[in-house]
Short mmCIF file of C-alpha atoms in Angstrom, two decimals:
data_model
loop_
_atom_site.label_atom_id
_atom_site.label_comp_id
_atom_site.label_asym_id
_atom_site.label_seq_id
_atom_site.Cartn_x
_atom_site.Cartn_y
_atom_site.Cartn_z
CA MET A 1 124.91 -2.37 138.11
CA ARG A 2 128.19 -4.15 138.28
CA LYS A 3 126.30 -7.32 139.18
CA ASN A 4 124.00 -6.84 136.16
CA ARG A 5 127.01 -6.61 133.79
CA GLU A 6 128.32 -9.93 135.09
CA GLU A 7 125.02 -11.63 134.37
CA MET A 8 124.51 -10.31 130.81
CA LEU A 9 126.29 -11.93 127.78
CA PRO A 10 127.46 -9.91 124.84
CA GLN A 11 125.50 -10.89 121.77
CA ILE A 12 128.56 -12.10 119.92
CA VAL A 13 129.42 -14.60 122.73
CA GLU A 14 125.73 -15.73 122.85
CA ASP A 15 125.78 -16.29 119.09
CA ARG A 16 129.00 -18.39 119.29
CA LEU A 17 127.64 -20.44 122.24
CA GLN A 18 124.46 -21.18 120.32
CA GLU A 19 126.45 -22.21 117.29
CA ALA A 20 128.35 -24.71 119.46
CA TYR A 21 125.14 -26.14 120.92
CA LYS A 22 123.79 -26.44 117.42
CA GLN A 23 126.83 -28.49 116.37
CA ILE A 24 126.29 -30.87 119.29
CA ARG A 25 122.50 -31.26 118.52
CA GLU A 26 123.28 -31.96 114.80
CA GLY A 27 125.68 -34.72 115.85
CA GLU A 28 128.72 -33.07 114.39
CA ILE A 29 130.53 -33.59 117.57
CA LYS A 30 129.98 -37.20 118.61
CA GLN A 31 131.45 -39.29 121.42
CA MET A 32 135.19 -38.87 121.58
CA LYS A 33 136.98 -41.29 119.20
CA ASN A 34 140.59 -41.80 118.46
CA THR A 35 140.58 -39.30 115.56
CA GLY A 36 142.02 -35.83 115.19
CA ARG A 37 138.84 -34.38 113.74
CA ASN A 38 136.64 -35.39 116.74
CA HIS A 39 139.30 -34.28 119.14
CA ARG A 40 139.62 -30.84 117.50
CA SER A 41 135.86 -30.37 117.46
CA LEU A 42 135.52 -31.15 121.17
CA ILE A 43 138.39 -28.74 121.89
CA SER A 44 136.45 -26.08 119.91
CA VAL A 45 133.40 -26.49 122.02
CA ALA A 46 135.50 -26.43 125.16
CA ALA A 47 137.08 -23.21 124.00
CA VAL A 48 133.69 -21.55 123.46
CA LEU A 49 132.45 -22.67 126.92
CA ALA A 50 135.74 -21.50 128.52
CA LEU A 51 135.19 -18.08 126.84
CA VAL A 52 131.69 -17.95 128.42
CA ILE A 53 133.23 -18.78 131.91
CA PHE A 54 135.54 -15.75 131.68
CA ILE A 55 132.73 -13.28 130.80
CA PRO A 56 132.59 -10.36 131.45
CA SER A 57 136.28 -9.80 131.78
CA ALA A 58 138.49 -9.47 128.64
CA VAL A 59 135.95 -10.63 126.05
CA TYR A 60 133.16 -8.46 127.37
CA ALA A 61 135.42 -5.49 127.61
CA ALA A 62 136.48 -5.90 123.99
CA VAL A 63 132.87 -5.98 122.73
CA VAL A 64 130.50 -3.32 124.15
CA TYR A 65 130.41 -0.31 126.55
CA PHE A 66 126.84 -1.06 127.67
CA GLN A 67 123.90 -3.33 127.08
CA LYS A 68 120.41 -1.76 126.75
CA SER A 69 117.06 -3.10 127.76
CA GLU A 70 113.76 -1.29 127.71
CA GLN A 71 110.46 -1.29 129.61
CA ARG A 72 107.24 0.08 128.14
CA GLN A 73 104.31 0.85 130.47
CA GLY A 74 101.36 2.74 128.87
CA ASP A 75 102.72 5.91 127.38
CA GLU A 76 106.09 5.73 129.26
CA LEU A 77 109.20 4.18 127.94
CA THR A 78 112.31 3.53 129.99
CA TYR A 79 115.70 2.58 128.68
CA GLU A 80 117.88 0.73 131.15
CA PHE A 81 121.60 0.36 130.70
CA ALA A 82 124.08 -2.20 132.11
CA LEU A 83 127.55 -0.55 131.86
CA ASN A 84 130.87 -2.14 131.17
CA TYR A 85 133.15 -0.45 133.63
CA GLU A 86 136.31 -1.94 132.10
CA LEU A 87 136.16 0.45 129.25
CA VAL A 88 137.06 4.13 129.61
CA PRO A 89 134.16 6.60 128.91
CA GLY A 90 134.70 8.85 125.91
CA GLU A 91 134.13 12.47 124.90
CA TYR A 92 132.72 13.06 121.45
CA ARG A 93 132.04 15.57 118.66
CA VAL A 94 128.99 15.21 116.39
CA LYS A 95 128.64 16.58 112.88
CA ALA A 96 125.68 16.33 110.44
CA GLU A 97 126.85 15.68 106.87
CA TYR A 98 123.32 16.54 105.62
CA VAL A 99 121.21 19.54 106.64
CA PRO A 100 117.71 20.08 105.14
CA GLU A 101 117.44 22.92 102.58
CA GLY A 102 116.77 26.28 104.21
CA PHE A 103 118.25 25.14 107.54
CA ALA A 104 121.42 26.73 109.04
CA ASP A 105 123.29 26.13 112.24
CA ASP A 106 123.45 28.87 114.84
CA GLU A 107 127.25 29.16 114.40
CA ASP A 108 127.90 28.25 118.03
CA GLY A 109 128.75 24.67 117.25
CA ASP A 110 126.26 23.38 119.73
CA GLY A 111 124.21 21.19 117.33
CA LYS A 112 121.26 23.50 116.72
CA TYR A 113 119.85 24.13 113.29
CA TYR A 114 117.07 26.45 112.33
CA GLY A 115 114.70 26.63 109.41
CA GLU A 116 112.80 29.60 107.94
CA GLU A 117 109.39 28.89 109.57
CA GLU A 118 108.24 28.62 113.15
CA GLY A 119 108.55 25.04 114.29
CA GLU A 120 111.41 24.37 111.92
CA TRP A 121 114.38 23.45 114.09
CA ILE A 122 116.62 20.44 114.85
CA THR A 123 118.81 20.04 117.98
CA ILE A 124 121.44 17.36 118.57
CA MET A 125 121.37 17.10 122.36
CA PRO A 126 124.56 16.64 124.36
CA LEU A 127 125.52 12.95 124.13
CA TYR A 128 124.90 10.55 126.89
CA THR A 129 128.37 9.05 127.43
CA THR A 130 128.71 6.06 129.72
CA ALA A 131 129.83 8.45 132.52
CA GLU A 132 126.69 10.48 132.07
CA ILE A 133 124.55 7.37 131.90
CA GLU A 134 125.92 6.32 135.26
CA ARG A 135 125.11 9.82 136.70
CA ILE A 136 121.50 9.37 135.73
CA ASN A 137 121.35 5.95 137.44
CA GLY A 138 121.51 3.97 134.20
CA GLU A 139 118.06 5.07 132.99
CA ILE A 140 116.49 7.35 130.35
CA THR A 141 112.71 7.74 130.54
CA VAL A 142 110.48 9.22 127.92
CA SER A 143 106.73 10.00 128.70
CA ASP A 144 103.56 10.79 126.77
CA ILE A 145 104.57 8.36 123.92
CA ASP A 146 102.29 7.39 121.17
CA ARG A 147 104.48 5.06 119.08
CA VAL A 148 108.16 4.02 118.68
CA GLU A 149 109.59 3.11 115.33
CA ARG A 150 112.75 1.03 115.28
CA ARG A 151 115.28 1.93 112.52
CA GLU A 152 118.96 1.95 111.71
CA LEU A 153 120.40 5.42 111.32
CA SER A 154 124.00 6.45 110.84
CA GLY A 155 124.85 2.83 111.33
CA MET A 156 123.24 2.73 114.81
CA GLU A 157 120.13 1.17 116.23
CA ALA A 158 117.61 4.03 116.53
CA ASP A 159 114.16 4.66 117.98
CA VAL A 160 112.02 7.33 116.36
CA ILE A 161 109.46 8.53 118.92
CA THR A 162 106.15 10.08 118.21
CA PHE A 163 104.20 11.64 121.01
CA ARG A 164 100.51 11.43 121.89
CA ASP A 165 98.28 13.69 119.80
CA ALA A 166 101.36 15.01 118.07
CA GLU A 167 99.47 16.75 115.28
CA ARG A 168 97.02 18.54 117.58
CA ASN A 169 99.61 19.42 120.18
CA LEU A 170 102.28 20.28 117.62
CA SER A 171 104.65 18.02 119.62
CA ASN A 172 108.37 17.60 118.91
CA ILE A 173 109.86 14.41 117.41
CA ASP A 174 112.56 12.55 119.46
CA ILE A 175 115.08 10.23 117.97
CA PHE A 176 117.45 8.11 120.17
CA LEU A 177 120.52 6.47 118.55
CA PHE A 178 122.32 3.76 120.58
CA ASN A 179 125.98 2.97 120.04
CA GLU A 180 126.98 0.09 122.32
CA ALA A 181 130.25 -0.42 120.50
CA GLU A 182 131.49 3.23 120.84
CA GLY A 183 129.87 3.95 124.13
CA TYR A 184 127.27 6.68 123.79
CA VAL A 185 123.57 7.44 123.26
CA LEU A 186 122.73 10.31 120.98
CA GLU A 187 119.40 12.15 121.03
CA ILE A 188 117.89 14.36 118.36
CA VAL A 189 114.92 16.55 119.05
CA ALA A 190 113.03 18.31 116.19
CA GLY A 191 110.24 20.76 115.92
CA TYR A 192 106.80 19.73 114.67
CA GLN A 193 107.24 21.48 111.32
CA VAL A 194 110.33 19.54 110.27
CA ASP A 195 109.60 17.20 107.34
CA ALA A 196 109.88 13.62 108.57
CA LYS A 197 111.83 12.39 105.50
CA GLU A 198 114.30 15.35 105.84
CA LEU A 199 114.73 14.63 109.50
CA LEU A 200 115.53 11.00 108.90
CA LYS A 201 118.07 11.97 106.32
CA PHE A 202 119.67 14.36 108.76
CA ALA A 203 119.78 11.70 111.41
CA ASP A 204 121.29 9.17 108.94
CA SER A 205 124.13 11.54 108.17
CA LEU A 206 125.79 11.92 111.51
CA GLN A 207 129.47 11.60 111.94
CA VAL A 208 130.62 11.03 115.55
CA GLU A 209 134.25 11.43 116.49
CA ARG A 210 135.76 10.53 119.80
CA THR A 211 137.85 13.52 120.88
CA GLY A 212 139.18 12.15 124.25
CA ASP A 213 138.69 10.13 127.32
CA GLY A 214 136.15 10.82 130.01
CA ARG A 215 135.91 9.26 133.39
CA TYR A 216 133.41 7.99 135.96
CA GLU A 217 132.93 9.82 139.15
CA THR A 218 135.04 8.84 142.16
CA GLU A 219 133.15 7.68 145.21
CA ASP A 220 133.83 11.02 146.92
CA GLU A 221 132.54 13.01 143.80
CA LYS A 222 129.44 10.83 143.73
CA ALA A 223 128.76 11.26 147.40
CA SER A 224 129.15 15.04 147.07
CA ARG A 225 126.81 15.18 144.11
CA LEU A 226 124.20 13.06 145.88
CA LYS A 227 124.41 15.33 148.82
CA THR A 228 123.87 18.44 146.73
CA GLU A 229 120.88 16.86 144.96
CA ALA A 230 119.40 15.88 148.27
CA ASP A 231 119.88 19.43 149.59
CA GLU A 232 118.23 20.84 146.42
CA ALA A 233 115.31 18.37 146.71
CA THR A 234 114.85 19.48 150.37
CA PHE A 235 115.01 23.12 149.32
CA LEU A 236 112.29 22.50 146.64
CA LEU A 237 110.17 20.56 149.12
CA GLU A 238 110.23 23.44 151.51
CA GLY A 239 109.29 25.83 148.71
CA GLN A 240 106.36 23.50 147.81
CA LYS A 241 105.26 23.47 151.45
CA ARG A 242 105.25 27.30 151.53
CA TRP A 243 103.37 27.42 148.29
CA ASP A 244 100.72 25.02 149.54
CA ALA A 245 100.44 27.11 152.76
CA LEU A 246 100.02 30.29 150.64
CA MET A 247 97.31 28.67 148.53
CA GLU A 248 95.49 27.75 151.77
CA LEU A 249 95.79 31.30 153.14
CA GLY A 250 94.43 32.80 149.96
CA ILE A 251 94.26 36.46 148.88
CA PRO A 252 93.46 38.89 151.65
CA GLU A 253 90.16 40.72 151.17
CA GLU A 254 91.88 44.02 151.77
CA LYS A 255 94.24 43.31 148.85
CA ILE A 256 91.30 43.34 146.44
CA CYS A 257 90.01 46.87 145.34
CA MET A 258 86.54 46.92 143.88
CA PRO A 259 85.29 49.53 141.29
CA GLY A 260 85.56 53.03 142.71
CA GLN A 261 88.37 51.99 145.15
CA GLU A 262 91.97 52.94 144.38
CA LEU A 263 94.71 50.26 144.26
CA ARG A 264 97.91 52.14 145.25
CA MET A 265 101.12 50.91 143.74
CA LYS A 266 104.42 51.78 145.42
CA SER A 267 107.97 50.76 144.51
CA PHE A 268 111.41 52.16 145.14
CA ASP A 269 111.09 54.85 142.47
CA GLN A 270 107.41 54.86 141.40
CA SER A 271 104.10 55.64 143.10
CA TYR A 272 100.72 55.59 141.33
CA GLY A 273 97.21 54.31 141.77
CA PHE A 274 94.53 52.64 139.64
CA THR A 275 90.77 52.87 139.93
CA VAL A 276 88.23 51.02 137.85
CA THR A 277 85.53 53.48 136.78
CA ASP A 278 83.38 51.13 134.64
CA TYR A 279 83.45 47.77 132.91
CA ALA A 280 81.19 45.64 130.69
CA PHE A 281 81.20 42.21 128.99
CA MET A 282 80.40 42.56 125.21
CA GLU A 283 79.73 40.15 122.39
CA SER A 284 81.32 42.25 119.58
CA MET A 285 84.30 44.59 119.08
CA GLU A 286 82.14 46.78 116.84
CA GLY A 287 83.16 50.39 117.25
CA PHE A 288 86.73 49.73 118.60
CA ALA A 289 89.36 51.07 116.26
CA GLU A 290 91.71 48.49 114.80
CA GLU A 291 94.74 50.73 115.24
CA ASN A 292 94.39 50.56 119.04
CA PHE A 293 94.86 46.76 119.03
CA PHE A 294 98.30 45.69 120.13
CA ASP A 295 98.34 43.05 117.34
CA PHE A 296 95.19 42.83 115.25
CA THR A 297 96.63 40.05 113.13
CA ARG A 298 95.94 37.66 116.05
CA PHE A 299 92.22 37.94 115.24
CA ASP A 300 92.69 36.52 111.73
CA GLY A 301 90.23 33.58 111.35
CA TRP A 302 88.59 34.20 114.83
CA LEU A 303 86.13 36.99 113.92
CA ASN A 304 82.67 36.61 112.53
CA ALA A 305 81.19 39.09 110.06
CA ASP A 306 79.55 41.02 112.91
CA LYS A 307 82.89 41.13 114.75
CA THR A 308 81.82 38.60 117.39
CA LEU A 309 84.37 35.90 118.28
CA ARG A 310 84.30 32.24 117.09
CA PRO A 311 84.74 29.53 119.72
CA TYR A 312 88.13 27.83 120.11
CA SER A 313 89.25 24.50 121.44
CA ARG A 314 90.82 24.54 124.89
CA GLN A 315 92.43 21.94 127.15
CA HIS A 316 91.83 21.88 130.91
CA LEU A 317 94.89 20.82 132.83
CA ASP A 318 95.44 20.20 136.55
CA LYS A 319 98.27 21.82 138.53
CA GLU A 320 100.66 19.09 137.48
CA GLY A 321 99.93 19.78 133.77
CA ALA A 322 97.91 16.48 133.32
CA LEU A 323 95.02 16.77 130.90
CA ILE A 324 91.58 16.82 132.59
CA GLY A 325 89.51 17.36 129.51
CA GLU A 326 88.96 19.30 126.28
CA GLU A 327 86.04 21.38 125.05
CA LYS A 328 85.01 24.18 122.75
CA ALA A 329 84.87 27.45 124.56
CA GLU A 330 82.68 30.45 123.65
CA GLN A 331 84.45 33.77 124.08
CA GLU A 332 83.64 37.52 124.33
CA PHE A 333 85.23 40.91 125.10
CA LEU A 334 85.69 42.55 128.47
CA ARG A 335 85.91 46.38 128.41
CA VAL A 336 87.57 47.97 131.47
CA ASP A 337 87.57 51.73 131.97
CA LEU A 338 90.42 52.86 134.36
CA LYS A 339 91.86 56.04 135.91
CA VAL A 340 95.49 56.22 136.90
CA HIS A 341 96.93 58.88 139.17
CA CYS A 342 100.68 59.59 139.32
CA TYR A 343 102.06 60.30 142.85
CA ASP A 344 105.79 60.22 142.04
CA ASP A 345 107.66 60.97 138.81
CA THR A 346 111.14 59.73 139.85
CA ASP A 347 110.55 57.12 137.20
CA PRO A 348 107.75 58.53 135.02
CA ASP A 349 107.34 55.56 132.72
CA ILE A 350 104.10 54.08 134.13
CA PRO A 351 102.93 50.57 133.07
CA LEU A 352 99.22 50.76 132.35
CA ASN A 353 98.47 47.13 131.30
CA PHE A 354 96.80 44.46 133.43
CA THR A 355 96.60 40.69 133.20
CA LEU A 356 93.81 38.34 134.24
CA GLN A 357 94.71 36.52 137.41
CA TYR A 358 92.48 33.48 137.67
CA VAL A 359 91.36 32.48 141.13
CA ALA A 360 89.38 29.80 142.93
CA ARG A 361 86.77 30.11 145.65
CA THR A 362 87.68 28.81 149.13
CA GLU A 363 85.26 27.05 151.52
CA ASP A 364 84.91 30.26 153.66
CA GLY A 365 83.84 32.29 150.60
CA GLY A 366 87.22 33.96 149.99
CA VAL A 367 89.48 33.54 146.94
CA THR A 368 92.89 31.98 146.32
CA TRP A 369 95.02 31.55 143.28
CA ALA A 370 93.82 28.88 140.81
CA GLU A 371 96.38 26.08 140.29
CA ASP A 372 94.52 24.35 137.43
CA PHE A 373 94.77 26.12 134.13
CA TYR A 374 93.43 26.21 130.48
CA GLU A 375 95.36 26.23 127.30
CA PRO A 376 94.25 26.41 123.59
CA VAL A 377 94.87 23.36 121.43
CA PRO A 378 98.14 24.26 119.83
CA ALA A 379 97.19 23.14 116.31
CA GLU A 380 94.54 25.86 116.17
CA ASN A 381 97.13 28.69 116.48
CA TYR A 382 94.98 30.59 118.85
CA TRP A 383 96.76 33.64 120.47
CA LEU A 384 93.87 36.01 121.61
CA GLN A 385 94.39 35.29 125.22
CA MET A 386 98.16 35.05 125.18
CA ASP A 387 99.63 35.94 128.60
CA ASP A 388 96.05 36.80 129.69
CA SER A 389 96.89 40.32 128.75
CA ALA A 390 94.86 43.17 127.32
CA VAL A 391 94.56 43.29 123.53
CA TRP A 392 93.45 46.92 123.04
CA PHE A 393 94.52 50.24 124.58
CA ASP A 394 93.03 53.54 123.49
CA LYS A 395 95.80 55.83 124.79
CA ALA A 396 98.88 54.24 123.30
CA VAL A 397 101.72 56.52 122.18
CA HIS A 398 104.42 54.00 121.57
CA VAL A 399 103.14 52.51 118.38
CA ASP A 400 106.01 52.61 115.80
CA GLY A 401 108.81 50.23 115.24
CA GLU A 402 110.55 48.97 118.30
CA GLU A 403 108.66 51.43 120.47
CA ARG A 404 105.67 49.16 120.09
CA ASN A 405 107.19 46.84 122.69
CA HIS A 406 106.36 49.69 125.02
CA PHE A 407 102.77 49.87 123.81
CA PHE A 408 101.09 49.87 127.30
CA PHE A 409 103.32 52.47 128.98
CA ARG A 410 102.96 56.30 129.29
CA ASP A 411 105.16 59.02 130.84
CA MET A 412 103.44 60.86 133.61
CA LYS A 413 104.25 63.70 135.92
CA VAL A 414 103.29 64.15 139.63
CA GLY A 415 99.55 65.01 139.89
CA ASP A 416 98.74 63.74 136.38
CA GLU A 417 95.73 61.63 135.88
CA LEU A 418 94.80 59.60 132.86
CA GLU A 419 91.62 57.89 131.95
CA TYR A 420 91.84 55.04 129.55
CA THR A 421 90.18 51.82 128.32
CA LEU A 422 91.45 48.27 127.90
CA LEU A 423 89.96 45.36 126.10
CA PHE A 424 90.39 41.76 127.04
CA VAL A 425 89.34 38.45 125.44
CA VAL A 426 87.67 36.08 127.98
CA ASP A 427 85.88 32.70 127.97
CA LYS A 428 82.21 33.21 128.76
CA ASP A 429 82.13 30.40 131.30
CA ARG A 430 85.16 31.94 133.24
CA LYS A 431 84.22 35.58 133.56
CA GLN A 432 83.52 35.12 137.29
CA ASP A 433 86.90 33.60 137.89
CA PHE A 434 89.49 36.28 137.69
CA LEU A 435 90.95 39.47 139.18
CA LEU A 436 92.92 42.15 137.36
CA CYS A 437 96.64 42.15 138.16
CA PRO A 438 98.71 45.33 137.36
CA GLU A 439 101.54 44.53 135.01
CA GLY A 440 104.83 43.88 136.90
CA SER A 441 103.28 43.67 140.31
CA ASN A 442 102.68 40.98 142.93
CA ASN A 443 106.04 39.36 142.00
CA ASP A 444 106.59 38.07 145.60
CA LEU A 445 103.99 35.41 144.78
CA TRP A 446 106.89 33.38 143.28
CA GLN A 447 109.31 33.82 146.12
CA THR A 448 108.37 30.68 148.14
CA GLU A 449 112.02 29.63 148.27
CA SER A 450 112.97 32.66 150.29
CA MET A 451 109.80 34.02 151.93
CA THR A 452 107.13 32.44 154.15
CA ALA A 453 103.60 32.21 153.02
CA GLY A 454 102.62 34.93 155.50
CA GLU A 455 105.48 37.31 154.29
CA ILE A 456 104.42 36.76 150.72
CA ARG A 457 100.74 37.44 151.39
CA ASP A 458 101.52 40.63 153.29
CA SER A 459 103.90 41.94 150.62
CA LEU A 460 101.49 41.66 147.67
CA GLU A 461 100.56 44.98 146.08
CA GLY A 462 97.03 43.74 145.38
CA TYR A 463 94.42 43.27 142.65
CA LEU A 464 91.45 44.96 141.04
CA GLY A 465 88.13 43.07 141.32
CA LEU A 466 85.11 43.64 139.12
CA GLN A 467 82.28 41.70 140.81
#
């Protein structure tokens, strides 16, 4: 990076050099004659060229903290920075002189502003000082870009970034402001609902104050940080290896209880068991009382007159989150009848909800956890399968006010049994692809950083199967 800064000329010097060349080309400086004017002109050119020779020492230091270049490859944009190490990094405070009507900051002074509607928020991210730019190896990369609009905002060169399929995906808007003369890069991130004109007015009203000096890392500090980052990377790699091994092992057959078999749940202070007594896939919710839905408003716009469900748009993503495809999905209801038996009332508050755990078939006919996943297109505001949880519970007692957060819980005593029904919303083409997971169970599945694949597999509480 130090080599790069010695090879790059500040723009002001480049401009002056080109001006001198222009004078020579236009014949304003001719062969040296015995006149003061020609002598002074040649000295002027010599001075400019001498200035270039000394770059990037004093003149470079007096001009800019960094020079920016950028590389665009497909939907990925990378900003690269050559730093001027002769200038001291700064620390800064940012204030917006204009805030859109209805917005207010969160009073923590951390640059966050919130509007009245969902998706109405603006955040001024922590500044990239030159010290921070060095820590990130002189690069900032932004992915999934659709277009970049170059502007001047708050007296700075700025890029307004719009992401791919922003309207359908309700994507945020990013704005980067570059201040080479003061030594920082400022980033603004805004929610999809923020009016574009209002956002630009906000970004054009920023006042940045230098509050003190920062510093670059020492060689020892950098070595220590790099070692820590390497250790963390190794730690994560080991966790990924364990996860891959767990996926290969799959879910033991004995951990899946079919209808009529009890799935026994044990913890430090609770013991209870679940049994599926019946289940059915249904086209319509006809006959199911609205008051037993956890949040019936989620169905607004998704029910036909006969109380069947309309299709929705879903995206299929691989395990890395990359889009595989998009299609319309037909959906229906799943009714599951259950019986729960309480074996220990040390903690009598029993969770009765389940979530759908999607699985994939293995080559030997077993099942493992699915790593690809599906999500609704955000712009459709579809929430019926949120968290893959049940949407209806016929024995709810916590239904008023804040108690509703406890909607799927019941107090039980030793020996008590309760028969109840849950409703789920499922995609018709995926009804063979899931197990039922008791709420709050099988948490060791995510402990790959501290447990081996075999230990995780053995410690799982288990699942309920339907077919």
